[in-house]
Each structure stands twice: as C-alpha cells, then as structure tokens.
Amino acid sequence: MSVDRYAVIGNPVAHSLSPRIHAMFAEITGQELEYFRLHSPTDGFDRSVTEFFDDGGQGLSVTAPFKSDAFRWVDQTDPLAQESAAVNTIARRNGRMVGYNTDGLGLVQDLRRLGWLAKEVKILILGAGGASGGILGPLMREECRVTVANRTESKLSNLKERFPNLSTVPLKQVEGQWDIVINATSAFLRKQSLNVNSSIMFNARCYDLGYQPDGLTSFVVESRRWSAREVSDGLGMLVFQAAEAFKFWRNVELDAEVLSKVLSSMRS
Ligand code: ATR
C-alpha cells in the first residue's frame, strides 16, 4: 500500500525546513507518510498543484510567493483563510480542496512562548502582502494595537477595507517607539534592503517571519545592530503553524511540550 503524500510548494523552496518538521511529527505520532519539497515556476502554480493532487497527493503547505494563488485555487476556505485572503495549507476533503491559514495561530503561539504578548502591546508590521494578511486578524483579536507599514500605499488601502480598525502608514514615514516590530516583507528573501527608519527597532522586540536554523536572518542581525531589546526569527511560528496543518491532515494533536522539543532540535 502506498503511503499518503504531502509537500511544501514554493519558489524558492530548497531552504524550507517543513519536510524536517513533518518527518519529526510523523515519527513522534507513529504516522506513516511522505513529505517533500515541490518547486513550482512562479507562473505555474495551478499546473503544479493540479498535478500533485491528480497524482494522489493528500495535502500541501504553501509558502511564498503562492499564498494568494492558493487562496484563489482552492474550492473552499476556512474563516481564517477567508479573512486573510491567503492560504498556507491545503487539504483534500471528500474530493474537494480546502484551504486553511494557520500562520496567524502559529505566530500568536510563538509570541506567547517568547512572553512578548500582552494586551494593548504596540505592534508594527512591515509589509502588506500575503504574509502580513495572514497574521493581522489573530493579532488584532489578542487586543494588540496593530499598525502596518508598507512601501506601496495602494496595498495599505486594500488592507484597511478588510480590517477597518487597522492603522496604516507609508514605510518611508514610519517612526516612533514600538513594543514589537514584525518583518513580513520579502525584501531579504529577494536580497534587497529594507529602506526604513532604523530608530523604530530601538528597544523593540523584533520578530522576523523568515527563519534560519541558527536564527540569524538578515532582519534579526539588522535589528540587533539597531539596538533591539530582543530578537527572534520565525522558526517557532513555522513549527506551530505546521502542527496546526498536521492536525487538519492527520487528525492528531501535538502538545506544547512535544512542540518545544521539536523546536529545540531544529536549532541543532
Ligand atoms: P508574501 O506572500 O511573502 O507577503 P508578497 O505578497 O509578494 O509576498 O508581499 C511582499 C511584501 O514585501 C510586500 O508588502 C512588499 O512591498 P510592496 O507592496 O511595496 O511591494 C514587501 N517588500 C518586498 N521587497 C521590499 C523591499 N525591498 N522594501 C520594502 N518592502 C518590500
């Protein structure tokens, strides 16, 4: 009998640690499955996912730059995906393709683990693309005061239509003191610099949605240089969002202690 097949689709995807995480989840819970990386041309998302599911694939994790494409492609979405207009997890359910967004839940769980989250905390999110859309709703429901800064102003007005209570500011004009600054841009992934007033990092807790095994993403390094109070990459969020996906696919829940062991072993 063939085992159930899962994959992470992205471009680039070679750096993705999702296969390692899901292999560990499968081992811990005694599930038999296969999980691999699926590189897709940027203009070939529909063809790549259709082939994958036609070949019997059971579920996909979706990473940059395809979260909006995945939202458009699925037959049905859960409320979090609907709210964020982005999908990071696809599951086959009774022949229909269902899209979820587990990014926001993953981030909130990781900010709690770090002890950074509190009511009324002032959060600045840099970037207004798919990654940013996925985390806004869950953060705002934690009663945080969220502002989004972006280079292209039209994307800010789109976000404001979906989240009327959101504050927005053009990236070039952002200043002031923040409790938490989150990098949700793809600037560093594209090997570009982020032209932002560096004083916003001063004394802030800086979190990068991107990750590296050693934790030292370009944003983490930059924010340390600009006297951040604490820094973190997004490896914790990756592990927590993967656990949510695993639950949808396999109907198995992983507890906090197991997840924290997975996270520490990913650092080694
Ligand atoms: P993702 O799904 O990763 O969010 P995306 O939807 O393409 O990908 O969004 C990328 C985000 O990173 C956008 O907010 C983009 O800003 P623009 O809307 O101005 O394009 C931001 N971004 C990418 N490169 C950037 C750079 N060099 N400086 C500032 N912002 C950048």
XYZ file of N, CA and C and ligand atoms in Angstrom:
835
model
N 0.841 -1.200 0.000
C 0.000 0.000 0.000
C 0.878 1.252 0.000
N 0.535 2.262 -0.839
C 1.378 3.447 -0.882
C 1.032 4.381 0.291
N 2.058 5.108 0.762
C 1.821 5.998 1.910
C 1.237 7.336 1.432
N 0.554 8.039 2.330
C -0.010 9.347 1.990
C 1.120 10.329 1.714
N 0.903 11.168 0.683
C 1.959 12.093 0.263
C 1.559 13.545 0.525
N 2.527 14.282 1.067
C 2.343 15.710 1.357
C 3.576 16.446 0.830
N 3.469 17.763 0.675
C 4.635 18.529 0.212
C 4.483 19.991 0.598
N 5.601 20.709 0.507
C 5.553 22.172 0.633
C 5.860 22.727 -0.750
N 4.987 23.603 -1.235
C 5.185 24.196 -2.559
C 5.638 25.644 -2.400
N 6.653 26.036 -3.153
C 7.165 27.409 -3.054
C 8.158 27.682 -4.160
N 8.695 28.910 -4.172
C 9.746 29.286 -5.107
C 10.445 30.529 -4.554
N 11.610 30.394 -3.928
C 12.392 29.162 -3.773
C 11.820 28.292 -2.659
N 12.205 26.998 -2.666
C 11.698 26.113 -1.623
C 12.805 25.231 -1.032
N 13.995 25.297 -1.665
C 15.092 24.417 -1.239
C 15.478 24.645 0.223
N 15.255 25.885 0.717
C 15.648 26.243 2.081
C 14.622 25.757 3.113
N 13.460 25.289 2.662
C 12.354 25.052 3.601
C 12.673 23.958 4.617
N 12.363 24.240 5.871
C 12.585 23.240 6.928
C 11.311 22.438 7.200
N 10.234 22.707 6.461
C 8.975 21.990 6.698
C 9.116 20.463 6.562
N 9.866 19.932 5.561
C 9.995 18.470 5.486
C 10.579 17.869 6.765
N 11.574 18.556 7.340
C 12.179 18.038 8.594
C 11.166 18.039 9.726
N 10.394 19.117 9.802
C 9.410 19.234 10.889
C 8.343 18.137 10.761
N 7.802 17.965 9.560
C 6.732 16.979 9.391
C 7.256 15.552 9.552
N 8.516 15.324 9.171
C 9.099 13.989 9.396
C 9.167 13.716 10.897
N 9.526 14.734 11.671
C 9.581 14.556 13.135
C 8.188 14.331 13.706
N 7.205 15.114 13.256
C 5.824 14.926 13.736
C 5.364 13.490 13.447
N 5.661 13.012 12.222
C 5.206 11.675 11.811
C 5.846 10.614 12.700
N 7.148 10.801 12.974
C 7.847 9.819 13.799
C 7.282 9.809 15.231
N 7.114 10.999 15.780
C 6.626 11.112 17.164
C 5.237 10.493 17.321
N 4.374 10.700 16.313
C 2.984 10.244 16.445
C 2.761 8.871 15.799
N 3.842 8.275 15.263
C 3.736 6.942 14.658
C 2.890 6.913 13.393
N 2.916 8.026 12.625
C 2.152 8.086 11.371
C 3.081 7.761 10.207
N 2.553 7.044 9.240
C 3.372 6.769 8.048
C 2.974 7.725 6.954
N 3.922 8.552 6.533
C 3.617 9.485 5.445
C 4.916 9.946 4.797
N 4.746 10.546 3.628
C 5.895 11.091 2.900
C 5.652 12.591 2.765
N 6.706 13.413 2.936
C 6.550 14.881 2.831
C 7.789 15.417 2.124
N 7.594 16.092 1.003
C 8.761 16.552 0.235
C 8.607 18.009 -0.203
N 9.658 18.544 -0.856
C 9.616 19.923 -1.360
C 9.158 19.903 -2.808
N 8.270 20.831 -3.157
C 7.771 20.920 -4.529
C 8.065 22.320 -5.055
N 9.066 22.393 -5.953
C 9.421 23.685 -6.533
C 8.491 23.949 -7.716
N 7.877 25.132 -7.737
C 6.980 25.442 -8.865
C 7.464 26.710 -9.547
N 7.367 26.768 -10.883
C 7.671 28.052 -11.534
C 6.701 29.105 -11.005
N 7.127 30.367 -10.919
C 6.241 31.392 -10.333
C 4.940 31.524 -11.125
N 4.988 31.284 -12.439
C 3.741 31.407 -13.202
C 3.073 30.038 -13.425
N 3.494 29.031 -12.657
C 2.969 27.678 -12.920
C 2.311 27.031 -11.708
N 1.806 27.854 -10.778
C 1.238 27.288 -9.551
C 0.072 26.329 -9.839
N -0.891 26.765 -10.656
C -2.098 25.946 -10.887
C -1.715 24.576 -11.454
N -0.793 24.572 -12.412
C -0.388 23.309 -13.032
C 0.295 22.403 -11.996
N 1.200 22.989 -11.188
C 1.939 22.185 -10.206
C 1.003 21.554 -9.175
N 0.067 22.343 -8.631
C -0.818 21.766 -7.595
C -1.785 20.765 -8.195
N -2.290 21.042 -9.395
C -3.234 20.108 -10.029
C -2.539 18.761 -10.241
N -1.307 18.797 -10.750
C -0.558 17.541 -10.969
C -0.358 16.791 -9.653
N 0.015 17.550 -8.626
C 0.290 16.930 -7.319
C -0.956 16.193 -6.805
N -2.119 16.852 -6.860
C -3.320 16.203 -6.323
C -3.833 15.127 -7.285
N -3.667 15.323 -8.592
C -4.071 14.263 -9.548
C -3.260 12.996 -9.320
N -2.005 13.169 -8.864
C -1.135 12.013 -8.594
C -1.437 11.386 -7.232
N -2.449 11.862 -6.553
C -2.846 11.240 -5.282
C -2.357 11.956 -4.038
N -1.712 13.145 -4.195
C -1.258 13.906 -3.023
C -2.425 14.203 -2.088
N -2.130 14.243 -0.783
C -3.200 14.446 0.214
C -3.249 15.858 0.770
N -2.089 16.532 0.795
C -2.106 17.873 1.366
C -0.849 18.648 1.024
N -0.969 19.974 0.999
C 0.169 20.837 0.679
C 0.317 21.956 1.702
N 1.570 22.259 2.046
C 1.868 23.508 2.730
C 2.220 24.483 1.604
N 1.808 25.738 1.753
C 2.061 26.717 0.686
C 2.911 27.840 1.255
N 4.045 28.104 0.576
C 4.893 29.195 1.037
C 5.048 30.233 -0.078
N 5.840 31.297 0.200
C 5.973 32.412 -0.748
C 6.442 31.902 -2.109
N 5.980 32.448 -3.205
C 5.043 33.581 -3.280
C 3.607 33.131 -3.612
N 3.175 31.974 -3.140
C 1.947 31.382 -3.676
C 0.716 31.432 -2.783
N 0.790 32.133 -1.625
C -0.355 32.056 -0.696
C -1.629 32.680 -1.271
N -1.489 33.721 -2.084
C -2.681 34.317 -2.697
C -3.184 33.431 -3.832
N -2.256 32.838 -4.595
C -2.661 31.907 -5.671
C -3.429 30.737 -5.082
N -2.949 30.245 -3.942
C -3.598 29.086 -3.310
C -5.006 29.460 -2.856
N -5.176 30.688 -2.376
C -6.499 31.153 -1.941
C -7.469 31.125 -3.127
N -6.975 31.548 -4.272
C -7.803 31.589 -5.476
C -8.091 30.176 -5.987
N -7.127 29.259 -5.808
C -7.216 27.934 -6.433
C -8.152 26.964 -5.704
N -8.210 27.022 -4.378
C -8.972 26.006 -3.623
C -10.481 26.120 -3.875
N -11.221 25.041 -3.542
C -12.677 25.044 -3.731
C -13.379 25.737 -2.571
N -12.743 25.715 -1.423
C -13.409 26.136 -0.195
C -12.354 26.652 0.784
N -12.719 27.634 1.625
C -11.722 28.139 2.590
C -12.311 28.189 3.995
N -11.450 28.075 4.997
C -11.920 28.223 6.379
C -11.937 29.728 6.718
N -12.568 30.118 7.838
C -12.720 31.552 8.129
C -11.396 32.328 8.204
N -10.326 31.701 8.726
C -9.056 32.434 8.829
C -8.447 32.698 7.455
N -8.586 31.730 6.553
C -8.075 31.928 5.195
C -8.914 32.989 4.491
N -10.204 32.934 4.723
C -11.134 33.890 4.116
C -10.764 35.314 4.535
N -10.554 35.475 5.829
C -10.246 36.793 6.387
C -8.925 37.335 5.834
N -7.939 36.423 5.660
C -6.614 36.894 5.255
C -6.430 36.884 3.743
N -7.386 36.312 3.009
C -7.273 36.178 1.551
C -5.972 35.478 1.168
N -5.541 34.555 2.020
C -4.300 33.809 1.760
C -4.429 32.418 2.373
N -3.847 31.449 1.686
C -3.922 30.053 2.145
C -2.505 29.518 2.304
N -2.194 28.925 3.472
C -0.864 28.318 3.637
C -0.941 26.800 3.790
N -2.165 26.249 3.815
C -2.335 24.798 3.962
C -3.519 24.354 3.108
N -3.310 23.303 2.305
C -4.426 22.750 1.514
C -4.620 21.296 1.919
N -5.878 20.915 2.136
C -6.181 19.511 2.454
C -7.246 19.007 1.489
N -7.101 17.739 1.081
C -8.134 17.122 0.241
C -9.193 16.556 1.183
N -10.426 16.988 1.015
C -11.509 16.504 1.881
C -12.679 16.077 1.011
N -12.955 14.778 0.994
C -14.054 14.233 0.179
C -14.011 14.761 -1.256
N -12.817 14.763 -1.814
C -12.663 15.166 -3.216
C -12.619 16.675 -3.428
N -12.847 17.462 -2.384
C -12.764 18.923 -2.533
C -11.461 19.431 -1.922
N -10.963 20.524 -2.461
C -9.713 21.090 -1.949
C -10.044 22.223 -0.983
N -9.635 22.044 0.277
C -9.979 23.029 1.297
C -8.720 23.798 1.701
N -8.834 25.127 1.755
C -7.695 25.982 2.101
C -7.824 26.536 3.514
N -6.715 26.474 4.250
C -6.667 26.994 5.615
C -5.565 28.031 5.697
N -5.599 28.852 6.737
C -4.441 29.683 7.028
C -4.074 29.518 8.499
N -2.942 28.858 8.730
C -2.521 28.561 10.108
C -1.377 29.487 10.565
N -0.999 30.462 9.696
C 0.144 31.335 10.025
C -0.105 32.191 11.266
N -1.295 32.799 11.328
C -1.593 33.712 12.441
C -1.608 32.971 13.771
N -2.218 31.777 13.777
C -2.254 30.991 15.019
C -0.838 30.621 15.427
N -0.018 30.253 14.430
C 1.375 29.880 14.703
C 2.143 31.048 15.303
N 1.942 32.249 14.742
C 2.670 33.420 15.248
C 2.231 33.754 16.675
N 0.914 33.755 16.914
C 0.425 34.102 18.257
C 0.986 33.113 19.283
N 0.997 31.828 18.935
C 1.540 30.832 19.879
C 3.019 31.082 20.146
N 3.765 31.478 19.099
C 5.200 31.702 19.305
C 5.451 32.976 20.118
N 4.658 34.020 19.879
C 4.838 35.255 20.665
C 4.501 34.990 22.133
N 3.527 34.101 22.366
C 3.202 33.725 23.758
C 4.360 32.962 24.384
N 4.931 32.017 23.609
C 6.065 31.241 24.117
C 7.211 32.181 24.509
N 7.421 33.230 23.689
C 8.509 34.171 23.970
C 8.161 35.113 25.122
N 6.888 35.148 25.492
C 6.450 36.046 26.572
C 6.330 37.496 26.113
N 6.143 37.717 24.794
C 6.110 39.071 24.259
C 4.692 39.649 24.187
N 3.696 38.771 24.286
C 2.338 39.220 24.003
C 1.659 39.739 25.259
N 1.007 40.878 25.147
C 0.214 41.409 26.259
C -0.848 42.307 25.642
N -1.921 42.511 26.395
C -2.997 43.378 25.929
C -2.442 44.778 25.662
N -2.915 45.423 24.602
C -2.523 46.810 24.287
C -1.077 46.968 23.821
N -0.380 45.837 23.608
C 1.007 45.939 23.157
C 1.003 46.594 21.756
N 1.988 47.491 21.509
C 2.023 48.232 20.228
C 2.864 47.465 19.211
N 2.190 46.977 18.175
C 2.902 46.156 17.184
C 2.956 46.877 15.837
N 4.155 46.905 15.252
C 4.323 47.435 13.900
C 4.655 46.273 12.970
N 3.841 46.114 11.932
C 4.128 45.069 10.937
C 4.666 45.736 9.679
N 5.841 45.305 9.228
C 6.426 45.834 7.998
C 6.016 44.917 6.854
N 5.284 45.459 5.867
C 4.847 44.645 4.725
C 3.343 44.459 4.732
N 2.757 44.462 3.517
C 1.295 44.342 3.408
C 0.917 43.309 2.351
N 1.753 42.257 2.215
C 1.458 41.200 1.245
C 0.712 40.051 1.898
N 0.820 38.870 1.270
C 0.107 37.691 1.760
C 0.515 37.307 3.180
N 1.804 37.415 3.489
C 2.279 37.004 4.820
C 1.653 37.889 5.896
N 1.572 39.169 5.603
C 1.018 40.125 6.547
C -0.486 39.891 6.741
N -1.204 39.679 5.633
C -2.650 39.426 5.698
C -2.990 38.241 6.591
N -2.117 37.234 6.601
C -2.371 36.011 7.362
C -2.257 36.182 8.873
N -1.555 37.210 9.322
C -1.322 37.336 10.771
C -2.154 38.446 11.430
N -2.730 39.327 10.580
C -3.420 40.503 11.144
C -4.607 40.166 12.040
N -5.517 39.333 11.545
C -6.736 39.017 12.298
C -6.411 38.417 13.663
N -5.621 37.315 13.708
C -5.287 36.720 15.003
C -4.590 37.702 15.954
N -3.715 38.584 15.443
C -3.049 39.550 16.334
C -4.044 40.572 16.868
N -4.950 41.031 16.011
C -5.909 42.051 16.450
C -6.882 41.455 17.472
N -7.176 40.166 17.342
C -8.068 39.534 18.329
C -7.392 39.339 19.689
N -6.056 39.442 19.722
C -5.337 39.403 21.009
C -5.371 40.768 21.678
N -6.107 41.694 21.084
C -6.229 43.069 21.588
C -4.907 43.826 21.578
N -4.101 43.535 20.565
C -2.866 44.295 20.376
C -3.214 45.524 19.528
N -2.391 46.586 19.631
C -2.606 47.780 18.785
C -1.708 47.652 17.558
N -2.325 47.272 16.438
C -1.529 46.897 15.264
C -1.497 48.013 14.213
N -0.284 48.318 13.738
C -0.090 49.249 12.614
C 0.679 48.511 11.522
N 0.280 48.723 10.270
C 1.026 48.125 9.159
C 1.690 49.227 8.348
N 2.975 49.049 8.046
C 3.708 49.993 7.195
C 4.073 49.285 5.899
N 3.868 49.964 4.782
C 4.226 49.344 3.500
C 4.735 50.363 2.501
N 5.619 49.873 1.601
C 6.214 50.718 0.566
C 5.140 51.182 -0.431
N 4.319 50.246 -0.912
C 3.279 50.584 -1.894
C 1.986 50.910 -1.154
N 1.533 52.161 -1.294
C 0.427 52.609 -0.447
C -0.915 51.985 -0.817
N -1.097 51.613 -2.102
C -2.398 51.035 -2.506
C -2.694 49.750 -1.734
N -1.641 49.011 -1.366
C -1.865 47.756 -0.622
C -2.368 48.061 0.789
N -2.008 49.226 1.305
C -2.480 49.597 2.646
C -3.976 49.887 2.608
N -4.428 50.560 1.536
C -5.874 50.836 1.469
C -6.659 49.544 1.303
N -6.099 48.566 0.557
C -6.790 47.260 0.423
C -6.944 46.607 1.786
N -5.868 46.670 2.586
C -5.933 46.036 3.916
C -6.952 46.735 4.806
N -7.011 48.061 4.678
C -7.935 48.833 5.530
C -9.395 48.511 5.207
N -9.644 48.158 3.944
C -11.018 47.765 3.587
C -11.396 46.484 4.311
N -10.418 45.589 4.468
C -10.716 44.300 5.128
C -10.633 44.392 6.646
N -9.776 45.293 7.152
C -9.611 45.451 8.604
C -9.798 46.937 8.948
N -11.035 47.399 9.092
C -11.281 48.832 9.262
C -10.602 49.449 10.495
N -10.325 48.660 11.529
C -9.701 49.241 12.733
C -8.184 49.323 12.664
N -7.646 48.920 11.547
C -6.186 48.859 11.420
C -5.594 50.244 11.176
N -4.436 50.553 11.812
C -3.714 51.785 11.469
C -2.695 51.439 10.394
N -2.487 52.368 9.485
C -1.510 52.121 8.420
C -0.630 53.368 8.245
N 0.560 53.138 7.693
C 1.482 54.262 7.463
C 2.421 53.881 6.312
N 2.749 54.845 5.433
C 3.722 54.534 4.383
C 5.075 54.174 5.013
N 5.749 53.190 4.448
C 7.003 52.683 5.029
C 8.024 53.804 5.267
N 8.098 54.744 4.305
C 9.104 55.817 4.404
C 8.845 56.749 5.584
N 7.569 56.797 6.019
C 7.232 57.766 7.090
C 7.180 57.157 8.482
N 7.403 55.852 8.588
C 7.211 55.222 9.896
C 8.303 55.652 10.885
N 7.884 55.964 12.105
C 8.827 56.382 13.154
C 8.223 56.048 14.513
N 8.882 56.470 15.574
C 8.319 56.302 16.914
C 8.784 55.029 17.592
N 8.183 54.767 18.760
C 8.594 53.625 19.594
C 7.565 52.517 19.501
N 8.042 51.295 19.384
C 7.153 50.138 19.223
C 7.551 49.057 20.217
N 6.560 48.304 20.713
C 6.896 47.173 21.590
C 7.421 46.009 20.749
N 6.715 45.758 19.637
C 7.120 44.644 18.763
C 7.145 45.144 17.318
N 8.219 44.816 16.583
C 8.292 45.111 15.147
C 8.416 43.771 14.423
N 7.491 43.517 13.507
C 7.485 42.228 12.793
C 7.849 42.450 11.332
N 8.844 41.737 10.847
C 9.159 41.827 9.418
C 8.327 40.827 8.643
N 7.368 41.350 7.843
C 6.548 40.480 6.988
C 6.779 40.832 5.526
N 7.938 41.472 5.241
C 8.265 41.765 3.838
C 9.108 40.625 3.271
N 9.191 40.614 1.937
C 10.055 39.619 1.314
C 11.365 40.261 0.884
N 11.681 41.447 1.431
C 12.870 42.187 0.998
C 14.138 41.340 1.096
N 14.353 40.697 2.253
C 15.621 39.977 2.455
C 15.677 38.690 1.633
N 14.494 38.063 1.460
C 14.405 36.867 0.611
C 14.832 37.217 -0.815
N 14.494 38.460 -1.206
C 14.867 38.936 -2.553
C 16.245 39.564 -2.563
N 16.961 39.456 -1.430
C 18.302 40.018 -1.278
C 18.314 41.531 -1.521
N 17.232 42.193 -1.084
C 17.163 43.648 -1.188
C 17.245 44.230 0.217
N 17.472 45.554 0.264
C 17.474 46.150 1.607
C 16.100 46.741 1.883
N 15.831 46.928 3.172
C 14.538 47.451 3.594
C 14.783 48.899 3.992
N 14.304 49.837 3.169
C 14.599 51.234 3.479
C 13.615 51.782 4.491
N 13.990 51.617 5.757
C 13.098 52.030 6.821
C 13.932 52.753 7.877
N 13.302 53.677 8.588
C 13.977 54.413 9.645
C 14.418 53.435 10.750
N 15.746 53.258 10.902
C 16.229 52.206 11.803
C 15.907 52.478 13.274
N 15.541 53.722 13.603
C 15.252 54.037 15.015
C 14.006 53.295 15.513
N 13.180 52.788 14.600
C 11.972 52.054 15.042
C 12.322 50.747 15.755
N 13.549 50.246 15.514
C 13.959 48.982 16.152
C 14.471 49.231 17.581
N 14.815 50.484 17.879
C 15.439 50.768 19.169
C 14.547 50.321 20.330
N 15.083 49.434 21.152
C 14.392 48.946 22.349
C 13.118 48.134 22.053
N 12.905 47.790 20.776
C 11.713 46.998 20.424
C 12.068 45.515 20.406
N 11.046 44.682 20.533
C 11.240 43.241 20.326
C 10.994 42.993 18.842
N 12.024 42.495 18.151
C 11.935 42.393 16.689
C 11.791 40.943 16.268
N 10.758 40.658 15.486
C 10.430 39.282 15.089
C 10.417 39.200 13.567
N 11.123 38.210 13.027
C 11.151 38.012 11.574
C 10.285 36.813 11.223
N 9.354 36.970 10.276
C 8.561 35.805 9.852
C 9.443 34.805 9.093
N 10.570 35.280 8.578
C 11.542 34.379 7.947
C 12.352 33.657 9.020
N 13.069 32.609 8.619
C 13.823 31.861 9.630
C 15.113 31.309 9.040
N 16.000 30.906 9.958
C 17.285 30.269 9.622
C 17.540 29.254 10.725
N 18.182 28.121 10.449
C 18.462 27.170 11.533
C 19.185 27.822 12.719
N 20.135 28.770 12.433
C 20.850 29.417 13.552
C 20.128 30.662 14.059
N 18.980 30.969 13.496
C 18.188 32.112 13.960
C 18.644 33.450 13.413
N 19.796 33.453 12.702
C 20.377 34.734 12.300
C 19.933 35.164 10.898
N 18.675 35.537 10.756
C 18.223 36.072 9.469
C 18.769 37.494 9.332
N 18.732 38.040 8.106
C 19.254 39.403 7.905
C 18.499 40.395 8.776
N 17.175 40.230 8.904
C 16.393 41.167 9.721
C 16.797 41.078 11.198
N 17.026 39.848 11.677
C 17.446 39.658 13.071
C 18.799 40.352 13.303
N 19.719 40.157 12.368
C 21.052 40.762 12.507
C 20.959 42.287 12.486
N 20.172 42.813 11.501
C 19.996 44.270 11.394
C 19.377 44.844 12.656
N 18.342 44.173 13.172
C 17.640 44.777 14.307
C 18.501 44.735 15.576
N 19.346 43.703 15.676
C 20.313 43.694 16.802
C 21.246 44.880 16.697
N 21.705 45.127 15.459
C 22.628 46.233 15.214
C 21.982 47.573 15.602
N 20.654 47.651 15.440
C 19.948 48.889 15.753
C 19.355 48.856 17.159
N 20.009 48.083 18.044
C 19.686 48.091 19.478
C 18.278 47.621 19.827
N 17.838 46.551 19.165
C 16.565 45.942 19.556
C 16.698 45.397 20.979
N 15.561 45.319 21.663
C 15.590 44.819 23.030
C 15.752 43.298 23.042
N 14.999 42.628 22.166
C 15.096 41.174 21.984
C 14.820 40.889 20.521
N 15.313 39.738 20.028
C 15.076 39.394 18.616
C 14.667 37.932 18.504
N 13.926 37.627 17.457
C 13.626 36.224 17.163
C 13.339 36.064 15.680
N 13.786 34.940 15.117
C 13.348 34.607 13.768
C 12.031 33.827 13.881
N 11.496 33.369 12.750
C 10.159 32.769 12.753
C 10.137 31.243 12.795
N 11.229 30.631 13.300
C 11.236 29.160 13.314
C 10.141 28.594 14.239
N 9.923 29.265 15.365
C 8.877 28.825 16.290
C 7.512 28.882 15.620
N 7.266 29.978 14.905
C 5.990 30.118 14.193
C 5.837 29.001 13.156
N 6.954 28.679 12.478
C 6.898 27.618 11.462
C 6.476 26.286 12.094
N 7.065 25.986 13.251
C 6.744 24.723 13.931
C 5.274 24.720 14.382
N 4.821 25.839 14.961
C 3.439 25.887 15.460
C 2.429 25.842 14.314
N 2.696 26.559 13.210
C 1.728 26.514 12.099
C 1.719 25.127 11.461
N 2.889 24.460 11.461
C 2.956 23.097 10.894
C 2.129 22.137 11.748
N 2.147 22.340 13.055
C 1.367 21.467 13.949
C -0.131 21.623 13.677
N -0.547 22.860 13.373
C -1.964 23.089 13.031
C -2.309 22.366 11.727
N -1.395 22.440 10.754
C -1.622 21.761 9.464
C -1.698 20.247 9.675
N -0.793 19.734 10.490
C -0.730 18.286 10.774
C -2.061 17.815 11.384
N -2.619 18.679 12.215
C -3.899 18.356 12.849
C -5.003 18.243 11.775
N -5.026 19.171 10.822
C -6.042 19.106 9.763
C -5.866 17.854 8.914
N -4.607 17.523 8.592
C -4.348 16.405 7.685
C -4.537 15.054 8.358
N -4.005 14.915 9.575
C -3.903 13.594 10.205
C -4.830 13.414 11.401
N -5.536 14.502 11.777
C -6.434 14.430 12.918
C -5.703 14.042 14.216
N -4.465 14.519 14.349
C -3.657 14.201 15.527
C -3.110 15.511 16.094
N -3.230 15.674 17.390
C -2.763 16.922 18.005
C -1.418 16.706 18.708
N -0.512 17.677 18.566
C 0.791 17.581 19.249
C 0.792 18.565 20.405
N 1.219 18.113 21.599
C 1.122 19.048 22.728
C 2.334 19.983 22.807
N 2.192 21.013 23.653
C 3.179 22.097 23.717
C 4.575 21.578 24.049
N 4.642 20.570 24.932
C 5.952 20.050 25.340
C 6.677 19.407 24.147
N 5.913 18.616 23.373
C 6.493 17.966 22.189
C 6.961 19.035 21.197
N 6.129 20.065 21.006
C 6.481 21.102 20.035
C 7.728 21.868 20.460
N 7.878 22.067 21.758
C 9.069 22.791 22.179
C 10.319 21.914 21.996
N 10.174 20.580 22.131
C 11.313 19.686 21.844
C 11.665 19.710 20.350
N 10.622 19.704 19.513
C 10.865 19.756 18.061
C 11.618 21.042 17.738
N 11.152 22.154 18.311
C 11.785 23.445 18.041
C 13.257 23.443 18.466
N 13.562 22.920 19.668
C 14.977 22.941 20.069
C 15.809 22.014 19.207
N 15.239 20.898 18.753
C 16.084 20.020 17.937
C 16.299 20.608 16.529
N 15.396 21.507 16.090
C 15.601 22.151 14.787
C 16.769 23.142 14.840
N 17.074 23.611 16.032
C 18.171 24.591 16.181
C 19.538 23.951 16.126
N 19.566 22.606 16.275
C 20.896 21.991 16.358
C 21.395 21.559 14.982
P 4.330 37.448 0.800
O 3.313 36.419 0.438
O 5.655 36.885 1.260
O 3.806 38.508 1.733
P 4.051 39.377 -1.312
O 2.566 39.258 -1.283
O 4.755 39.490 -2.620
O 4.731 38.150 -0.593
O 4.433 40.650 -0.385
C 5.743 41.038 -0.181
C 5.762 42.251 0.763
O 7.119 42.621 0.959
C 5.069 43.479 0.204
O 4.495 44.194 1.258
C 6.231 44.256 -0.427
O 6.051 45.652 -0.512
P 5.316 46.296 -1.792
O 3.858 46.114 -1.547
O 5.756 47.682 -1.797
O 5.813 45.515 -2.986
C 7.298 43.984 0.597
N 8.635 44.178 0.039
C 9.302 43.357 -0.806
N 10.540 43.851 -1.074
C 10.643 45.018 -0.365
C 11.676 45.988 -0.210
N 12.858 45.871 -0.817
N 11.439 47.047 0.599
C 10.267 47.184 1.235
N 9.229 46.301 1.129
C 9.421 45.225 0.345
